[in-house]
CSV table of C-alpha atoms in Angstrom, one decimal:
chain,number,residue,atom,x,y,z
A,677,MET,CA,9.3,10.1,-42.7
A,678,LYS,CA,9.7,13.9,-42.7
A,679,GLU,CA,11.4,15.2,-45.8
A,680,LYS,CA,14.7,16.9,-45.1
A,681,ILE,CA,14.7,20.6,-45.7
A,682,ARG,CA,17.7,21.8,-47.6
A,683,ILE,CA,19.2,25.3,-47.5
A,684,LYS,CA,18.4,25.5,-51.2
A,685,ASP,CA,14.7,25.0,-50.4
A,686,ILE,CA,14.7,27.8,-47.8
A,687,ALA,CA,16.5,30.1,-50.3
A,688,ILE,CA,13.9,29.5,-53.0
A,689,ARG,CA,11.1,30.0,-50.5
A,690,ALA,CA,12.6,33.3,-49.2
A,691,GLY,CA,13.7,34.6,-52.6
A,692,VAL,CA,17.3,35.1,-51.5
A,693,SER,CA,20.6,33.4,-52.2
A,694,VAL,CA,21.9,30.2,-50.5
A,695,GLY,CA,24.7,32.2,-49.0
A,696,THR,CA,22.2,34.6,-47.3
A,697,VAL,CA,20.3,31.7,-45.7
A,698,ASP,CA,23.6,30.2,-44.5
A,699,ARG,CA,24.6,33.5,-42.8
A,700,VAL,CA,21.2,33.8,-41.1
A,701,LEU,CA,21.3,30.2,-39.9
A,702,HIS,CA,24.7,30.7,-38.3
A,703,ASP,CA,23.9,34.3,-37.1
A,704,ARG,CA,26.7,35.8,-39.2
A,705,PRO,CA,26.9,39.5,-40.2
A,706,ASN,CA,26.4,41.2,-43.6
A,707,VAL,CA,22.7,40.3,-43.9
A,708,SER,CA,20.3,43.2,-44.6
A,709,LYS,CA,17.3,43.5,-42.3
A,710,PRO,CA,14.7,42.8,-45.2
A,711,ALA,CA,16.7,39.7,-46.3
A,712,ARG,CA,16.9,38.4,-42.7
A,713,GLU,CA,13.2,38.9,-42.2
A,714,LYS,CA,12.4,37.0,-45.4
A,715,VAL,CA,14.6,34.0,-44.3
A,716,GLU,CA,13.2,33.9,-40.8
A,717,LYS,CA,9.6,34.0,-42.2
A,718,ALA,CA,10.5,31.1,-44.5
A,719,LEU,CA,12.0,29.1,-41.7
A,720,LYS,CA,8.9,29.6,-39.6
A,721,GLU,CA,6.5,28.6,-42.5
A,722,MET,CA,8.6,25.5,-43.3
A,723,ASN,CA,8.9,24.6,-39.6
A,724,TYR,CA,12.6,24.3,-40.0
A,725,GLN,CA,14.5,22.5,-37.2
A,726,PRO,CA,18.3,22.9,-37.4
A,727,ASN,CA,20.5,19.9,-36.8
A,728,VAL,CA,22.4,21.4,-33.8
A,729,TYR,CA,24.7,18.4,-33.5
A,730,ALA,CA,25.8,18.7,-37.1
A,731,SER,CA,26.3,22.4,-36.7
A,732,ALA,CA,28.3,22.0,-33.6
A,733,LEU,CA,30.5,19.4,-35.2
A,734,ALA,CA,31.0,21.5,-38.3
A,735,TYR,CA,32.1,24.4,-36.1
A,736,ASN,CA,35.1,22.3,-35.0
A,737,LYS,CA,35.7,24.3,-31.8
A,738,LYS,CA,37.4,23.0,-28.7
A,739,TYR,CA,35.6,23.4,-25.4
A,740,SER,CA,37.2,23.4,-21.9
A,741,PHE,CA,35.2,22.6,-18.8
A,742,TYR,CA,36.5,22.7,-15.2
A,743,ILE,CA,35.2,20.9,-12.2
A,744,LEU,CA,36.1,21.9,-8.6
A,745,ILE,CA,35.7,18.9,-6.3
A,746,PRO,CA,36.9,18.0,-2.8
A,747,GLN,CA,40.0,15.9,-2.3
A,748,HIS,CA,39.0,12.3,-1.6
A,749,GLU,CA,40.2,8.8,-1.1
A,750,SER,CA,39.5,5.9,-3.4
A,751,GLU,CA,36.1,4.1,-3.2
A,752,ALA,CA,34.4,7.3,-2.0
A,753,TYR,CA,31.3,8.9,-3.3
A,754,TRP,CA,33.4,11.5,-5.2
A,755,GLU,CA,35.1,8.8,-7.1
A,756,GLU,CA,31.7,7.8,-8.6
A,757,VAL,CA,31.2,11.4,-9.6
A,758,GLU,CA,34.6,11.5,-11.3
A,759,GLN,CA,33.8,8.4,-13.3
A,760,GLY,CA,30.5,9.9,-14.5
A,761,VAL,CA,32.3,13.1,-15.6
A,762,LYS,CA,34.9,11.1,-17.5
A,763,LYS,CA,32.3,9.0,-19.2
A,764,ALA,CA,30.4,12.1,-20.3
A,765,MET,CA,33.7,13.5,-21.7
A,766,GLU,CA,34.3,10.3,-23.6
A,767,ALA,CA,30.7,10.2,-24.9
A,768,ARG,CA,31.2,13.8,-26.3
A,769,ARG,CA,34.7,13.4,-27.6
A,770,ASP,CA,33.6,14.1,-31.2
A,771,PHE,CA,32.9,17.7,-30.0
A,772,TYR,CA,36.5,18.2,-28.6
A,773,ILE,CA,35.4,18.6,-25.0
A,774,ASP,CA,38.0,18.4,-22.3
A,775,VAL,CA,37.3,18.4,-18.6
A,776,GLU,CA,40.0,19.4,-16.1
A,777,PHE,CA,39.7,18.4,-12.4
A,778,LEU,CA,40.7,20.8,-9.6
A,779,TYR,CA,40.8,19.4,-6.1
A,780,TYR,CA,40.4,21.5,-2.9
A,781,LYS,CA,40.9,20.6,0.7
A,782,ARG,CA,37.7,20.3,2.7
A,783,PHE,CA,37.1,23.0,5.4
A,784,ASN,CA,40.0,25.0,3.8
A,785,ASN,CA,38.7,28.2,2.2
A,786,GLU,CA,42.2,29.2,1.1
A,787,SER,CA,42.5,25.9,-0.8
A,788,PHE,CA,39.1,26.5,-2.5
A,789,GLU,CA,40.2,30.0,-3.4
A,790,GLN,CA,43.5,28.8,-4.8
A,791,GLN,CA,41.8,26.3,-7.0
A,792,TYR,CA,39.1,28.6,-8.4
A,793,THR,CA,41.8,31.2,-9.1
A,794,ILE,CA,43.5,28.6,-11.3
A,795,CYS,CA,40.1,28.0,-13.0
A,796,LEU,CA,39.5,31.7,-13.6
A,797,GLU,CA,43.0,32.1,-15.1
A,798,ALA,CA,42.2,29.3,-17.6
A,799,ASN,CA,39.0,31.1,-18.6
A,800,PRO,CA,37.0,27.9,-19.4
A,801,ASP,CA,33.8,27.6,-21.3
A,802,GLY,CA,31.9,26.2,-18.3
A,803,VAL,CA,32.4,25.1,-14.7
A,804,ILE,CA,31.1,22.4,-12.4
A,805,ILE,CA,31.3,23.3,-8.7
A,806,VAL,CA,30.9,21.3,-5.5
A,807,PRO,CA,30.3,24.3,-3.3
A,808,VAL,CA,31.7,25.2,0.1
A,809,GLU,CA,30.1,27.8,2.3
A,810,LEU,CA,27.8,30.2,0.5
A,811,GLU,CA,29.8,33.4,1.0
A,812,VAL,CA,33.1,31.8,-0.1
A,813,THR,CA,31.5,30.1,-3.1
A,814,GLN,CA,29.8,33.3,-4.1
A,815,LYS,CA,33.1,35.1,-4.5
A,816,PHE,CA,33.9,32.6,-7.2
A,817,THR,CA,30.5,32.5,-8.9
A,818,ASP,CA,30.2,36.3,-9.0
A,819,GLN,CA,33.3,36.4,-11.1
A,820,LEU,CA,31.9,33.6,-13.4
A,821,HIS,CA,28.8,35.7,-13.9
A,822,GLU,CA,30.8,38.8,-14.7
A,823,ARG,CA,32.7,36.8,-17.4
A,824,GLN,CA,29.5,35.1,-18.6
A,825,ILE,CA,30.9,31.6,-17.9
A,826,PRO,CA,28.0,29.2,-17.1
A,827,PHE,CA,28.4,26.9,-14.1
A,828,VAL,CA,26.6,23.9,-12.7
A,829,LEU,CA,26.3,23.1,-9.0
A,830,LEU,CA,26.7,19.5,-7.8
A,831,ASP,CA,25.7,17.9,-4.5
A,832,SER,CA,24.5,21.1,-2.7
A,833,TYR,CA,21.9,23.4,-4.1
A,834,MET,CA,22.4,27.1,-3.5
A,835,PRO,CA,19.8,29.0,-5.5
A,836,ASP,CA,21.2,32.4,-4.5
A,837,LEU,CA,24.3,31.7,-6.6
A,838,ARG,CA,22.0,31.6,-9.8
A,839,PRO,CA,23.6,28.5,-11.4
A,840,LEU,CA,22.8,27.3,-14.9
A,841,SER,CA,21.7,24.0,-13.3
A,842,PHE,CA,21.9,21.8,-10.2
A,843,PHE,CA,22.2,18.0,-9.8
A,844,GLY,CA,21.8,16.2,-6.5
A,845,GLN,CA,19.3,14.8,-4.1
A,846,ASP,CA,16.8,16.9,-2.1
A,847,SER,CA,18.8,16.6,1.1
A,848,PHE,CA,15.9,17.4,3.5
A,849,CYS,CA,13.7,14.8,1.8
A,850,SER,CA,16.5,12.3,1.8
A,851,GLY,CA,17.1,12.6,5.5
A,852,PHE,CA,13.4,12.4,6.2
A,853,PHE,CA,13.2,9.2,4.1
A,854,ALA,CA,16.3,7.8,5.8
A,855,ALA,CA,14.7,8.2,9.2
A,856,ARG,CA,11.5,6.6,8.0
A,857,MET,CA,13.4,3.5,6.7
A,858,LEU,CA,15.5,3.2,9.8
A,859,MET,CA,12.5,3.2,12.1
A,860,LEU,CA,11.0,0.3,10.2
A,861,ILE,CA,13.5,-1.9,12.0
A,862,ALA,CA,14.2,0.3,15.0
A,863,GLY,CA,10.7,1.5,15.9
A,864,LYS,CA,10.7,-0.2,19.3
A,865,ASP,CA,14.2,1.0,20.3
A,866,GLU,CA,14.6,3.5,23.1
A,867,GLU,CA,17.9,4.8,21.6
A,868,ILE,CA,19.4,5.0,18.2
A,869,MET,CA,22.9,6.1,17.1
A,870,LEU,CA,23.6,9.0,14.8
A,871,MET,CA,27.2,8.6,13.6
A,872,LYS,CA,28.7,11.9,12.4
A,873,GLN,CA,32.2,12.5,11.0
A,874,MET,CA,33.5,15.8,12.2
A,875,LYS,CA,36.3,18.1,11.4
A,876,GLU,CA,36.9,21.3,13.3
A,877,GLY,CA,33.5,20.9,15.0
A,878,ARG,CA,31.5,20.6,11.8
A,879,VAL,CA,30.1,17.7,9.7
A,880,THR,CA,31.9,17.1,6.5
A,881,SER,CA,29.4,18.6,4.1
A,882,LYS,CA,26.4,21.0,3.9
A,883,GLN,CA,24.4,18.2,2.3
A,884,GLN,CA,24.9,16.0,5.4
A,885,ALA,CA,23.8,18.9,7.6
A,886,ASN,CA,20.6,19.3,5.6
A,887,ARG,CA,20.0,15.5,5.7
A,888,GLU,CA,20.2,15.7,9.5
A,889,VAL,CA,17.5,18.4,9.5
A,890,GLY,CA,15.2,16.2,7.6
A,891,PHE,CA,16.1,13.2,9.7
A,892,ARG,CA,15.4,15.0,13.0
A,893,HIS,CA,12.2,16.5,11.6
A,894,TYR,CA,10.8,13.0,11.0
A,895,MET,CA,12.0,11.7,14.4
A,896,HIS,CA,10.4,14.7,16.2
A,897,ASP,CA,7.1,14.2,14.5
A,898,HIS,CA,6.8,10.4,14.6
A,899,PHE,CA,9.2,9.1,17.3
A,900,PRO,CA,9.6,11.9,19.8
A,901,SER,CA,10.5,9.6,22.7
A,902,THR,CA,13.3,7.9,20.9
A,903,ARG,CA,16.7,9.2,22.0
A,904,ILE,CA,19.2,10.1,19.3
A,905,VAL,CA,22.7,9.5,20.7
A,906,GLU,CA,25.4,11.1,18.6
A,907,LEU,CA,28.7,9.4,17.9
A,908,HIS,CA,31.3,11.9,16.7
A,909,LEU,CA,34.2,10.4,14.7
A,910,PRO,CA,37.2,12.4,13.4
A,911,PHE,CA,37.2,12.9,9.7
A,912,ASN,CA,40.6,11.3,9.1
A,913,SER,CA,41.7,8.8,11.7
A,914,THR,CA,43.3,5.3,11.8
A,915,ARG,CA,41.4,2.1,12.1
A,916,THR,CA,42.9,1.7,15.6
A,917,GLU,CA,41.5,5.1,16.7
A,918,TYR,CA,38.1,4.4,15.2
A,919,ASP,CA,38.0,1.0,16.9
A,920,ALA,CA,38.8,2.5,20.3
A,921,ALA,CA,36.0,5.1,19.9
A,922,LEU,CA,33.5,2.5,18.8
A,923,LYS,CA,34.4,0.1,21.6
A,924,LYS,CA,33.9,2.9,24.2
A,925,PHE,CA,30.6,4.0,22.6
A,926,PHE,CA,29.0,0.6,22.6
A,927,ALA,CA,30.2,-0.2,26.1
A,928,GLU,CA,28.5,3.0,27.3
A,929,HIS,CA,25.3,2.4,25.3
A,930,PRO,CA,24.6,-1.3,25.4
A,931,HIS,CA,20.9,-0.8,24.5
A,932,ILE,CA,21.7,0.6,21.1
A,933,HIS,CA,21.0,-1.9,18.3
A,934,ASN,CA,20.5,0.4,15.3
A,935,GLY,CA,22.1,3.5,13.9
A,936,ILE,CA,22.7,5.7,10.9
A,937,SER,CA,25.5,7.6,9.1
A,938,LEU,CA,24.4,10.4,6.9
A,939,ASN,CA,27.5,10.2,4.8
A,940,SER,CA,29.2,7.5,2.7
A,941,ARG,CA,31.3,6.0,5.5
A,942,ALA,CA,28.9,3.8,7.4
A,943,HIS,CA,31.4,1.0,6.6
A,944,ILE,CA,33.6,2.4,9.4
A,945,VAL,CA,31.0,1.1,11.9
A,946,GLY,CA,29.9,-1.8,9.7
A,947,ASP,CA,33.5,-3.2,9.4
A,948,TYR,CA,34.0,-2.9,13.2
A,949,LEU,CA,30.9,-4.8,13.9
A,950,LEU,CA,31.9,-7.6,11.5
A,951,ARG,CA,35.5,-7.9,12.9
A,952,ASN,CA,34.3,-8.0,16.4
A,953,ASN,CA,31.4,-10.4,15.7
A,954,ILE,CA,28.8,-8.1,17.0
A,955,ARG,CA,25.5,-9.3,15.5
A,956,ASP,CA,22.9,-7.4,17.4
A,957,VAL,CA,23.8,-4.0,16.0
A,958,GLN,CA,23.3,-2.6,12.5
A,959,ILE,CA,23.9,0.7,10.8
A,960,MET,CA,22.3,2.4,7.8
A,961,GLY,CA,24.3,4.7,5.5
A,962,TYR,CA,24.6,6.4,2.1
A,963,ASP,CA,26.3,5.6,-1.2
A,964,MET,CA,27.0,2.4,-3.1
A,965,VAL,CA,30.7,2.3,-2.5
A,966,ALA,CA,32.5,-1.1,-2.4
A,967,LYS,CA,33.1,-1.2,1.4
A,968,ASN,CA,29.5,-0.2,2.2
A,969,ALA,CA,28.2,-2.9,-0.2
A,970,GLU,CA,30.3,-5.6,1.4
A,971,CYS,CA,29.0,-4.7,4.9
A,972,LEU,CA,25.5,-4.7,3.5
A,973,ARG,CA,26.0,-8.2,2.1
A,974,GLN,CA,27.4,-9.5,5.4
A,975,GLY,CA,24.6,-7.9,7.4
A,976,SER,CA,26.3,-5.2,9.5
A,977,ILE,CA,24.7,-2.5,7.3
A,978,SER,CA,20.9,-2.7,7.1
A,979,PHE,CA,20.2,-0.3,4.3
A,980,ILE,CA,22.1,1.9,1.9
A,981,ILE,CA,20.6,5.0,0.2
A,982,ALA,CA,22.0,5.4,-3.2
A,983,GLN,CA,22.3,8.9,-4.6
A,984,HIS,CA,23.7,8.2,-8.1
A,985,GLY,CA,27.1,10.0,-8.0
A,986,TYR,CA,28.0,8.6,-11.4
A,987,GLN,CA,24.8,9.9,-12.9
A,988,GLN,CA,25.3,13.3,-11.3
A,989,GLY,CA,28.8,13.7,-12.7
A,990,PHE,CA,27.6,12.6,-16.2
A,991,CYS,CA,24.6,14.9,-16.2
A,992,CYS,CA,26.6,18.0,-15.0
A,993,VAL,CA,28.9,17.7,-18.1
A,994,ASP,CA,26.0,17.0,-20.3
A,995,ALA,CA,24.2,20.1,-19.1
A,996,LEU,CA,27.2,22.3,-19.9
A,997,PHE,CA,27.5,20.5,-23.3
A,998,LYS,CA,23.8,21.3,-24.2
A,999,ALA,CA,24.0,24.9,-23.0
A,1000,VAL,CA,27.5,25.8,-24.3
A,1001,VAL,CA,27.9,23.7,-27.4
A,1002,LEU,CA,24.3,23.1,-28.6
A,1003,LYS,CA,23.0,26.5,-27.3
A,1004,LYS,CA,20.0,24.7,-25.7
A,1005,LYS,CA,18.1,25.5,-22.5
A,1006,VAL,CA,18.6,23.1,-19.7
A,1007,GLN,CA,16.5,22.1,-16.7
A,1008,PRO,CA,17.6,24.4,-13.8
A,1009,VAL,CA,16.9,22.0,-10.9
A,1010,ASN,CA,17.5,18.2,-11.2
A,1011,TYR,CA,16.8,16.1,-8.1
A,1012,MET,CA,18.3,12.6,-8.2
A,1013,PRO,CA,16.1,9.6,-7.2
A,1014,ILE,CA,16.3,8.3,-3.6
A,1015,GLU,CA,16.8,4.6,-3.8
A,1016,LEU,CA,17.0,2.1,-1.0
A,1017,LEU,CA,19.4,-0.8,-1.3
A,1018,THR,CA,19.3,-4.0,0.8
A,1019,LYS,CA,21.4,-7.2,0.5
A,1020,GLU,CA,18.6,-8.7,-1.6
A,1021,ASN,CA,18.7,-6.1,-4.3
A,1022,VAL,CA,22.2,-4.7,-4.2
A,1023,GLU,CA,23.5,-7.0,-6.9
A,1024,PHE,CA,20.9,-5.6,-9.3
A,1025,TYR,CA,21.8,-1.9,-8.7
A,1026,ARG,CA,23.7,-0.3,-11.6
A,1027,ARG,CA,25.4,2.8,-10.5
A,1028,THR,CA,26.4,3.6,-14.1
A,1029,GLN,CA,22.9,3.4,-15.5
A,1030,LEU,CA,21.6,6.6,-17.0
């Protein structure tokens, strides 16, 4: 076992006082240049590795992190993210870390701006951002850079914003993979369904748009003759309205037996299929939320792609903790694994596993 190096040992080696060593280790003023050089030389010769955890605890400072996240319903992907954030905060409670949630309305730039204004007024030590459009998000991140407040991007990677770090799936690769898995069971189909939730003529996230690019890229290269029929469902509607749209869609496309949703709400279709006892149609979707998992078990959803929302939330807080509290460098780009769940392995999936 490596012998612990004491401050006293460093002082003897450098020929200075214990107080001088302590000031150098904590980067405090009132140390002459010759004395600092002697201490730094001793540290290098002794291969001294500071206990950053002990130092951070001894500093006894409180840290405030903020997260800007879309408003969402329960049992959604974002709920998993929140749980991961809260778990990370609990795991680091000895370091007096507090995380505040700010919720913005999707497709509402004014709401996003209102929430980030609140964040800037609080002047936090670090920020986690689920970004909106690049131009709108950049107005916020430019101010964070001016104030030297580090920020982490979650879900959508925008390198032009120069974040401290990013956590999320490679959306293009995820969509490419999703198409490949879907066509394992739909390879002989002439038509497949692409269910898209829309609001104001747009899909509900940049990540879904990027997944669709990967999805269509695979289909173009490997199944160019397969027709992709889009089903557009409103972002927030009632079950009755969804049922009417689905009934009409399947009546008009009786030859469709497989489809995919590139968001976490494949259960809208899966639940309709189960309630109407339609057994010759399946859909594939994203995220291990409870409603999706139940449809998977009962057979109306064929596959679920898990993207570890819990892990993303935890890791975003942990990255800020390492950078802000421990003064460590963090990995700039962190792609989450792409995992495929079926009814045979869904019970063994642990969304909270890190």
